[in-house]
mmCIF file of C-alpha atoms in Angstrom:
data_model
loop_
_atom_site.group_PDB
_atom_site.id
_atom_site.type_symbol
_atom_site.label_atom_id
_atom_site.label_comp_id
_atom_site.label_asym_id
_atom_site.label_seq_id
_atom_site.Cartn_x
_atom_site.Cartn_y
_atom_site.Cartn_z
ATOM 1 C CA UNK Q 1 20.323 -13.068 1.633
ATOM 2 C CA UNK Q 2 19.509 -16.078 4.057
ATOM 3 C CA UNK Q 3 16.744 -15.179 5.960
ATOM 4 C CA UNK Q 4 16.703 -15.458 9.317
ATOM 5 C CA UNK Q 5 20.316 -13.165 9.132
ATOM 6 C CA UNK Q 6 19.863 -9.555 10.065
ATOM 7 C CA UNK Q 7 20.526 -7.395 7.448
ATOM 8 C CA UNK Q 8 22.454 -3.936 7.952
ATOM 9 C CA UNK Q 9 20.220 -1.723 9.199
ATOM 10 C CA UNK Q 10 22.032 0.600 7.248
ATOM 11 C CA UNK Q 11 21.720 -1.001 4.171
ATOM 12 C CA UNK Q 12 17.593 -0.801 3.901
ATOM 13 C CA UNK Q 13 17.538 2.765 4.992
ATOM 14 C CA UNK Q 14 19.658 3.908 2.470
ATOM 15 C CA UNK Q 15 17.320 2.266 0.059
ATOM 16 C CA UNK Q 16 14.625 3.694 1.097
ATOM 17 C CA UNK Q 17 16.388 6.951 1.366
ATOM 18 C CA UNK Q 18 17.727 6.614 -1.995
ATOM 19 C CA UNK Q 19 14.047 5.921 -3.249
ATOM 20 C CA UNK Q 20 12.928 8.567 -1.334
ATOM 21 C CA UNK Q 21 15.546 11.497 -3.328
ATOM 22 C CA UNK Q 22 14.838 9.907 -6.849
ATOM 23 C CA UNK Q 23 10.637 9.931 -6.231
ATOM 24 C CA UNK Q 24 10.656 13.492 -4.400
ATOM 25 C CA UNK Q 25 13.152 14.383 -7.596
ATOM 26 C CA UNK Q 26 10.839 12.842 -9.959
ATOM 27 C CA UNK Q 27 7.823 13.984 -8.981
ATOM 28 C CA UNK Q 28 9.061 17.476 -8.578
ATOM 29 C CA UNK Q 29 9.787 17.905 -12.240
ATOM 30 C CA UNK Q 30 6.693 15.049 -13.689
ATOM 31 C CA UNK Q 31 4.618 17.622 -11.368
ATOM 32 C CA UNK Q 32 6.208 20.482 -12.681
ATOM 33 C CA UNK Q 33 6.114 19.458 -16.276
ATOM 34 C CA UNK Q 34 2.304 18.912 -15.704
ATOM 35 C CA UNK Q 35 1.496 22.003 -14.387
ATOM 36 C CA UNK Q 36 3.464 23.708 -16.521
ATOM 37 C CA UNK Q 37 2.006 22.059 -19.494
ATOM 38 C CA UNK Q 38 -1.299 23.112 -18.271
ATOM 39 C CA UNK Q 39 -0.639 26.906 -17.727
ATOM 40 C CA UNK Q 40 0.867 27.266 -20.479
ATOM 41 C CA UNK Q 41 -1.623 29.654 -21.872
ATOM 42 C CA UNK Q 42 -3.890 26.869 -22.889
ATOM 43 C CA UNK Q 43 -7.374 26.218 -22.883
ATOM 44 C CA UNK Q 44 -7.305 24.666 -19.225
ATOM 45 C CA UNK Q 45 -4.783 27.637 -17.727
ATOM 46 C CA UNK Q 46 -5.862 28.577 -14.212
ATOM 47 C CA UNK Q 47 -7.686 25.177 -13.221
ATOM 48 C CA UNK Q 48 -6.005 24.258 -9.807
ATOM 49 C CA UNK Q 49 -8.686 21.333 -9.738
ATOM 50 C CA UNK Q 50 -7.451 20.062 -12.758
ATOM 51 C CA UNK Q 51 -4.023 20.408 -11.695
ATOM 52 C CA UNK Q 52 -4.186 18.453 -8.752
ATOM 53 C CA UNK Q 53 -6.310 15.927 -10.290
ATOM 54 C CA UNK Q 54 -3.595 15.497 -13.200
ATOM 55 C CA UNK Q 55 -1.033 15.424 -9.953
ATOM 56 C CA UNK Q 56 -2.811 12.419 -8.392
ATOM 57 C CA UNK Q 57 -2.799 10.809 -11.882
ATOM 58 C CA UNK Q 58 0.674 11.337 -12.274
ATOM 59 C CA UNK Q 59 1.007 9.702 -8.616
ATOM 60 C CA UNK Q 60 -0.718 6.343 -9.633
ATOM 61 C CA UNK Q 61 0.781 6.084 -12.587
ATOM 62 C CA UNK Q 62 4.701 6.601 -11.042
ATOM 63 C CA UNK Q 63 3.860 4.185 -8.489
ATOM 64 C CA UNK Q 64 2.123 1.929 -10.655
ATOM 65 C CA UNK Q 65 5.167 2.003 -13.595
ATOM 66 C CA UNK Q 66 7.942 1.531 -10.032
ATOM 67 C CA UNK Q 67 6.047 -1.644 -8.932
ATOM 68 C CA UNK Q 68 5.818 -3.113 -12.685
ATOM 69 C CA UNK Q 69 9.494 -2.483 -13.090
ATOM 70 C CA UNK Q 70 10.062 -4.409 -9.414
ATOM 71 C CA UNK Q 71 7.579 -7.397 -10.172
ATOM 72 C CA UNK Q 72 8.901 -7.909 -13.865
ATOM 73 C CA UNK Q 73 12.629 -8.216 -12.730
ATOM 74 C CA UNK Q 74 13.329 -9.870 -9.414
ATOM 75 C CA UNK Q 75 16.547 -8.229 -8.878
ATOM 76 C CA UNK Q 76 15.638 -5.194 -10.102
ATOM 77 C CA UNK Q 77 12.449 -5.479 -7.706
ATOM 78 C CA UNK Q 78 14.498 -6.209 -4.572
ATOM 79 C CA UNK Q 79 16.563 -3.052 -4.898
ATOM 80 C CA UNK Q 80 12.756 -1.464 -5.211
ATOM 81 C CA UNK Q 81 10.391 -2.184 -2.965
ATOM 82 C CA UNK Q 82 10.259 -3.125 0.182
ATOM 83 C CA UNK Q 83 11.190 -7.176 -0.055
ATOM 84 C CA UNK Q 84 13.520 -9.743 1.962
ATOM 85 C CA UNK Q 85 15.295 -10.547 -1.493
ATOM 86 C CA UNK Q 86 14.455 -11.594 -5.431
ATOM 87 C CA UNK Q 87 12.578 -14.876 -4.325
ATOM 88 C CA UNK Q 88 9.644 -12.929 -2.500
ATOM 89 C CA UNK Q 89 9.420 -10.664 -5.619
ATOM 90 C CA UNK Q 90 8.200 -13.905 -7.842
ATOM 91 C CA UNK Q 91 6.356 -15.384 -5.424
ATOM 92 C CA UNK Q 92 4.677 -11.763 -4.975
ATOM 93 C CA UNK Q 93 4.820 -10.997 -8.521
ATOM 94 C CA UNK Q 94 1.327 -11.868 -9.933
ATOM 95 C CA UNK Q 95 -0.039 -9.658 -6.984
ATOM 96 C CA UNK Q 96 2.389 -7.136 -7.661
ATOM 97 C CA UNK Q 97 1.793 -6.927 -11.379
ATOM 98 C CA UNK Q 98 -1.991 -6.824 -10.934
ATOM 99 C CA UNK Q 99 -1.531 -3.711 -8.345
ATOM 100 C CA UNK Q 100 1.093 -2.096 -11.220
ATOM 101 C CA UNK Q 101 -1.529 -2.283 -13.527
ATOM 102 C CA UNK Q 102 -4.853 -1.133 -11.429
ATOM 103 C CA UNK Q 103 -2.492 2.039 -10.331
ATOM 104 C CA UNK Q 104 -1.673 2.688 -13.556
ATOM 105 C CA UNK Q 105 -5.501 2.281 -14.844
ATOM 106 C CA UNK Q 106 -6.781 4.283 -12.264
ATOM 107 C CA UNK Q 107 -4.318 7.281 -13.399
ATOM 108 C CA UNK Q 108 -5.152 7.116 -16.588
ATOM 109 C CA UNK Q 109 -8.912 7.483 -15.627
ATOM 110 C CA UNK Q 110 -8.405 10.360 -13.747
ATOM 111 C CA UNK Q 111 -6.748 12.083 -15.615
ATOM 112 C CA UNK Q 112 -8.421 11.348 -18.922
ATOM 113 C CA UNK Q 113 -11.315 12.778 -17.264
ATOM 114 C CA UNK Q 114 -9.675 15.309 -15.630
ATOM 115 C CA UNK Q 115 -8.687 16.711 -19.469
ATOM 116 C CA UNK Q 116 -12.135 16.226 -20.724
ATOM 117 C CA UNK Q 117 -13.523 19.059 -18.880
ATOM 118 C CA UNK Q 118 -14.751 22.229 -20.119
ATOM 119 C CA UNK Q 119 -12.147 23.432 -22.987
ATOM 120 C CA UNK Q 120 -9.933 20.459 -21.916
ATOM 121 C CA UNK Q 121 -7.391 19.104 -24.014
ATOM 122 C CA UNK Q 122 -9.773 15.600 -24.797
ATOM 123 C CA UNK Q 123 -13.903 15.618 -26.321
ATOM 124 C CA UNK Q 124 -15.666 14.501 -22.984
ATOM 125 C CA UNK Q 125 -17.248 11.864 -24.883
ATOM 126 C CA UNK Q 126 -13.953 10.131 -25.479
ATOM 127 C CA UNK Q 127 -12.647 11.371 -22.113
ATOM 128 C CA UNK Q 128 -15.594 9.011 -20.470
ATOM 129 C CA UNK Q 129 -14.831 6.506 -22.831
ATOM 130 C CA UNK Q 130 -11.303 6.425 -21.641
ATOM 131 C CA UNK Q 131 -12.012 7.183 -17.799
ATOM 132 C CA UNK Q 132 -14.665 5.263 -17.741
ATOM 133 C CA UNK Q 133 -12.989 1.774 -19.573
ATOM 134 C CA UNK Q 134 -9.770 2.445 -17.521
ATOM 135 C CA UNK Q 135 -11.704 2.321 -14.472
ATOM 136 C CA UNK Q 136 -13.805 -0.577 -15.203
ATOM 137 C CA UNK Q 137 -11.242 -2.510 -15.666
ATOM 138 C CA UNK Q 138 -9.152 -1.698 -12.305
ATOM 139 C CA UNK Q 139 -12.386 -2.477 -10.392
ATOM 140 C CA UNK Q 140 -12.173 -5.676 -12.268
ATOM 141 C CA UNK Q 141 -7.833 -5.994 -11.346
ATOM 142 C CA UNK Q 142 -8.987 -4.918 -7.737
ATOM 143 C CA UNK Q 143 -12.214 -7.999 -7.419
ATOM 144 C CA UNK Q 144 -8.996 -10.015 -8.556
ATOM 145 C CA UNK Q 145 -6.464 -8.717 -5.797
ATOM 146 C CA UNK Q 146 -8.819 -9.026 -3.078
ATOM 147 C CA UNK Q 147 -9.420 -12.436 -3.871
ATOM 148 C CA UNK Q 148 -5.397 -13.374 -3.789
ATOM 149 C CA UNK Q 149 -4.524 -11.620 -0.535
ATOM 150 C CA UNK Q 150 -4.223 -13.358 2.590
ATOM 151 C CA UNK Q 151 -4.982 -11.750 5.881
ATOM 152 C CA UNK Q 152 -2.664 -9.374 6.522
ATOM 153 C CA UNK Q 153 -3.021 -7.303 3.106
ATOM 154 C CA UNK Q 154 -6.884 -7.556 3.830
ATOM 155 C CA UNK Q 155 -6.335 -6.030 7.138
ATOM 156 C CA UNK Q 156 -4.679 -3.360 5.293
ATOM 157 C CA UNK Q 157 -7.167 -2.611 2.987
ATOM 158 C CA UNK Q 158 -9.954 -2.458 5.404
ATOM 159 C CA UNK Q 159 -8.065 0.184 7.727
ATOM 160 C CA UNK Q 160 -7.145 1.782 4.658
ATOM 161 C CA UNK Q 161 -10.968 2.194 3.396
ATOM 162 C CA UNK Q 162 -11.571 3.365 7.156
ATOM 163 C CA UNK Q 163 -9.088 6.247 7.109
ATOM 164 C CA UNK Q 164 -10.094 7.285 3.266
ATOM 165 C CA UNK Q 165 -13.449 7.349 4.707
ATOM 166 C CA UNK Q 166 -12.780 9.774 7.574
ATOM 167 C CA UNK Q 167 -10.312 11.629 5.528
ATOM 168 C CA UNK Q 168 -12.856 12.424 2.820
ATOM 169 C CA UNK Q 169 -15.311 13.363 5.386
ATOM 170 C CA UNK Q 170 -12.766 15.815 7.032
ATOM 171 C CA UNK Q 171 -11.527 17.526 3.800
ATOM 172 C CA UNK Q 172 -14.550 17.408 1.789
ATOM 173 C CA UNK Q 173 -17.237 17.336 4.833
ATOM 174 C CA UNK Q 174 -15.850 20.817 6.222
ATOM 175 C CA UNK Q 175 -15.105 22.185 2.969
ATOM 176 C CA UNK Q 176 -18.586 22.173 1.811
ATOM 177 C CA UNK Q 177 -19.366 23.189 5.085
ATOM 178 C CA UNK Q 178 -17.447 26.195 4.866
ATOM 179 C CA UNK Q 179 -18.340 26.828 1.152
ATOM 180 C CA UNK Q 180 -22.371 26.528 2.600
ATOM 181 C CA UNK Q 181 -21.516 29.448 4.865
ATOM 182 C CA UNK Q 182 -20.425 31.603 2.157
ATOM 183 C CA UNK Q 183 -16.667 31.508 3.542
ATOM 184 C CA UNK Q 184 -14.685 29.477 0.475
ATOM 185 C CA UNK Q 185 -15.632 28.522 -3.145
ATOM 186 C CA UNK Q 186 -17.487 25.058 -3.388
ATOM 187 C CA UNK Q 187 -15.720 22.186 -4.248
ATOM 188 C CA UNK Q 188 -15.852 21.675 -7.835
ATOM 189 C CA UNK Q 189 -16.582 18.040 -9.527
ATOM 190 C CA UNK Q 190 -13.224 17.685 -10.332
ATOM 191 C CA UNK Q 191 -12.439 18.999 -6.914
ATOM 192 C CA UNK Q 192 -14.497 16.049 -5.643
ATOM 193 C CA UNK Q 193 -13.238 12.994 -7.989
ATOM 194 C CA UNK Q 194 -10.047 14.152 -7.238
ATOM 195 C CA UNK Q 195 -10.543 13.793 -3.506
ATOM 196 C CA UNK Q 196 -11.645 10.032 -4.102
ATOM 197 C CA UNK Q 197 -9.011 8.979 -5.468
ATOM 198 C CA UNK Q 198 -6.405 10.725 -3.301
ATOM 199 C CA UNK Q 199 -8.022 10.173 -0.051
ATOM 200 C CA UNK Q 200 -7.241 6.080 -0.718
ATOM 201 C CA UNK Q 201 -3.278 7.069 -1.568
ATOM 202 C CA UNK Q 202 -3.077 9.487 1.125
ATOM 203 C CA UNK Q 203 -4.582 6.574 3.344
ATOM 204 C CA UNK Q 204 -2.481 3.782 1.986
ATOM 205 C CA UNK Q 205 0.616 5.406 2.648
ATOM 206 C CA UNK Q 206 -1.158 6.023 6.387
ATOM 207 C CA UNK Q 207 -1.785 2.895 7.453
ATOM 208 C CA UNK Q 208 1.292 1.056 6.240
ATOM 209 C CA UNK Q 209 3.227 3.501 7.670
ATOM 210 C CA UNK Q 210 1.548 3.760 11.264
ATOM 211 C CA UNK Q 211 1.989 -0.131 11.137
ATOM 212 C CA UNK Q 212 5.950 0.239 10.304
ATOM 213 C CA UNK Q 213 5.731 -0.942 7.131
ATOM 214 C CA UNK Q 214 7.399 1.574 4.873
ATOM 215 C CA UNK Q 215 10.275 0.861 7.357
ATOM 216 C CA UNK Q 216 13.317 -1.572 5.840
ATOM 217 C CA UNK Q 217 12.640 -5.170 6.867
ATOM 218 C CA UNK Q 218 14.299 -6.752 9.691
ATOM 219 C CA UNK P 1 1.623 -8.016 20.816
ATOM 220 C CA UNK P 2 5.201 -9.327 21.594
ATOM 221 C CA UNK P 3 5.533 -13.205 20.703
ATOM 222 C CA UNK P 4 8.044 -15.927 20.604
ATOM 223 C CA UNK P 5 7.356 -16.793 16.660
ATOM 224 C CA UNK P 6 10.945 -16.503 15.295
ATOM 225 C CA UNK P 7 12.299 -18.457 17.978
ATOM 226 C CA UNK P 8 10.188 -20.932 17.003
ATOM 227 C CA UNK P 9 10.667 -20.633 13.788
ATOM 228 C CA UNK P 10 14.523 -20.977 13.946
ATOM 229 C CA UNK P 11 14.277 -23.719 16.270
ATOM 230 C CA UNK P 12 12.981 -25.715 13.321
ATOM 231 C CA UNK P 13 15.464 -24.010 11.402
ATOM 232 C CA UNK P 14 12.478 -22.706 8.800
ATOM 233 C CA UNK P 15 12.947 -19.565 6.692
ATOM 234 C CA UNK P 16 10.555 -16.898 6.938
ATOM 235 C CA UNK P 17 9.593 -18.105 3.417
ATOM 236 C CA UNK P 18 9.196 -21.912 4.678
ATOM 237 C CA UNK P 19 6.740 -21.136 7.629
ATOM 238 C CA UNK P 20 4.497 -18.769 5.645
ATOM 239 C CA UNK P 21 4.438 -21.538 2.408
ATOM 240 C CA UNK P 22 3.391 -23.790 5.643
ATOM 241 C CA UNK P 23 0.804 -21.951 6.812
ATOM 242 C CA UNK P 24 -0.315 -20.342 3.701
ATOM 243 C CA UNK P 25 0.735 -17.037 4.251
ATOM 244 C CA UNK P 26 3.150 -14.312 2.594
ATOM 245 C CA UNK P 27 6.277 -14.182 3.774
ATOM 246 C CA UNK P 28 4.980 -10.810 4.560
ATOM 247 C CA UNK P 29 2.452 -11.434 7.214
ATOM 248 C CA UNK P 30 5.073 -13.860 9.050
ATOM 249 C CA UNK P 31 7.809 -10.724 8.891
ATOM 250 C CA UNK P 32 5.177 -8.725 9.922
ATOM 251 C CA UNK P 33 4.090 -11.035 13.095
ATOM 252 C CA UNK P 34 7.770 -11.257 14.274
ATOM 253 C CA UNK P 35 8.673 -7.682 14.319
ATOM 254 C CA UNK P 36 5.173 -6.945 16.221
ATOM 255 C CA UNK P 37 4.020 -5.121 13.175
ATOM 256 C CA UNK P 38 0.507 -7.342 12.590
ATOM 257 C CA UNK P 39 -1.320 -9.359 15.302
ATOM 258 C CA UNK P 40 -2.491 -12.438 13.169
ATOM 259 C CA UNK P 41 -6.089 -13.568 13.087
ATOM 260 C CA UNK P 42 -7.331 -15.982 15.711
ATOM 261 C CA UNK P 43 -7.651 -19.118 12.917
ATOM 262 C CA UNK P 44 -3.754 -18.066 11.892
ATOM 263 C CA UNK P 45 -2.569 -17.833 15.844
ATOM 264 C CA UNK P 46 -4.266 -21.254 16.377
ATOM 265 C CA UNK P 47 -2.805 -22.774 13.068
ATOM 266 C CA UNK P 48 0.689 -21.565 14.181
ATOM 267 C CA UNK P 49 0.450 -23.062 17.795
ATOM 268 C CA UNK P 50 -0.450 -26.398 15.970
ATOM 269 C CA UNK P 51 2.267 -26.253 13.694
ATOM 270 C CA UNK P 52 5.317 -25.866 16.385
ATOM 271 C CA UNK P 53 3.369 -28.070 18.892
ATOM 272 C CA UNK P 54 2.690 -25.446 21.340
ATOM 273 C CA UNK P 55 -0.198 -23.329 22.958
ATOM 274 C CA UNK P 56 -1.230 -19.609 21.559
ATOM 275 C CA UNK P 57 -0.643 -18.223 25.108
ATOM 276 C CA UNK P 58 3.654 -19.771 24.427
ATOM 277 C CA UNK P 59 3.391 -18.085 20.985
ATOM 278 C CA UNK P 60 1.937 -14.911 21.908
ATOM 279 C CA UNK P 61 2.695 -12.729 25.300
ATOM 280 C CA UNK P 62 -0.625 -10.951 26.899
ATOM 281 C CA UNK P 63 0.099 -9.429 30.139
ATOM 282 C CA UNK P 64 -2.913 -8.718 30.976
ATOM 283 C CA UNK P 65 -4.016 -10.240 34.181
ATOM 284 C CA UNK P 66 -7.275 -10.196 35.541
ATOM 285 C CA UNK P 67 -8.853 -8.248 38.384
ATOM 286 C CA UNK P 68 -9.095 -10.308 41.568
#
């Protein structure tokens, strides 16, 4: 498409409400099948920590796999995400592979350490060798990102550190509150690292909405 | 903040993609500054005025006025 020419309204809301069914579909059964997997009278049944942890995992690693899909075929990217057309997926493409790959890293960390827990499904010595490589190597994907993005992705990032900041102090904050009172079970580590790592997501999806961006472009 | 940036920009007849390869931007941020979505950085508003000739205040609309 020319730019310049409004598209269809229409036309990017049904993308992004076709996106929409196939994700909530998807992660209804991935989340399913992971839970599932994990209560099934094995070693780990009756962790909700873990759960949730292996939930966020999933989450990174979904989004991570949809935006490598999108960056490694233009016109498979520009019925993805959120772009004017195939050109903007190459010329976002290194970026885009580089965030595919740190969301995809960071999953695998949590949840390689999420199944390295007590009677988990992984030795905790490999588990940190996994987690902890994985994760090294998205901070190193992440020095990388920050680097290429120009001001307005920056400005993102630093609201989106702000609200993770005040969301983690909010959920975790007045849940060890509470759990210091007597009144709830403490958070757990898992409970914790999980909270990290969500807090950012939860935030992400936040900010870019707030600012209109998850809306089709016009 | 509203502005007058796509006007601009289509008065030169540049693409979204041509202004932000111009001014060193994605074509992102320039989307983002039309549809009053992002409210650029004062180096970026500056660089912008210079590029279509004009002053920030006839790229961006304040309406702020102040107390007499």
């Amino acid at each position: 498409m020319v730019e310049g020419q409004s598209k269809p309204l229409w036309s990017g809301w049904r993308k992004v409400a076709g996106l929409s069914i196939i994700g909530g579909i998807g992660g209804y059964f991935l989340g399913k099948f992971a839970a599932e997997s994990v209560n099934d009278g094995g070693p780990l049944a009756n962790l909700v920590g873990v759960e949730v942890a292996l939930l966020v995992s999933l989450l990174y690693i979904m989004m991570g796999l949809f935006v490598g899909l999108g960056s490694l075929s233009p016109r498979v990217g520009a019925a993805l995400l959120n772009v004017e057309d195939a050109d903007e997926v190459r010329e976002e493409g290194p970026t885009l592979r580089l965030s595919a790959a740190g969301c995809i890293l960071i999953g695998i960390s949590l949840a390689s350490i999420a199944l390295g827990g007590a009677g988990g499904l992984l030795a905790p010595t490999m588990a940190l060798l996994i987690g902890g490589v994985s994760l090294f190597l998205a901070t190193l994907l992440s020095v990388s990102i920050i680097r290429k993005s120009e001001e307005l992705m920056r400005a993102v990032m630093q609201e989106t550190a702000s609200a993770s900041y005040y969301l983690l102090f909010a959920v975790l904050g007045i849940w060890s509150a509470i759990a210091y009172l007597g009144m709830a079970p403490a958070p757990r580590a898992i409970d914790v690292l999980t909270a990290f790592w969500a807090a950012p997501l939860l935030a992400t999806f936040w900010t870019i909405g707030r600012r209109g961006m998850m809306a089709p472009r016009s | 903040m509203l502005n007058r940036l796509r006007d601009h920009r289509e008065a030169k007849g540049w693409s979204q993609g041509e202004l932000a390869r111009r001014l060193g931007v994605s074509r992102q941020t320039i989307n983002a500054v039309e549809t009053d979505k992002y409210d650029p950085s004062l180096p970026l508003a500056l660089r912008m005025a210079k590029l279509f000739a004009v002053t920030v205040p006839d790229l961006f609309i304040d309406e702020w006025e102040p107390e007499e």
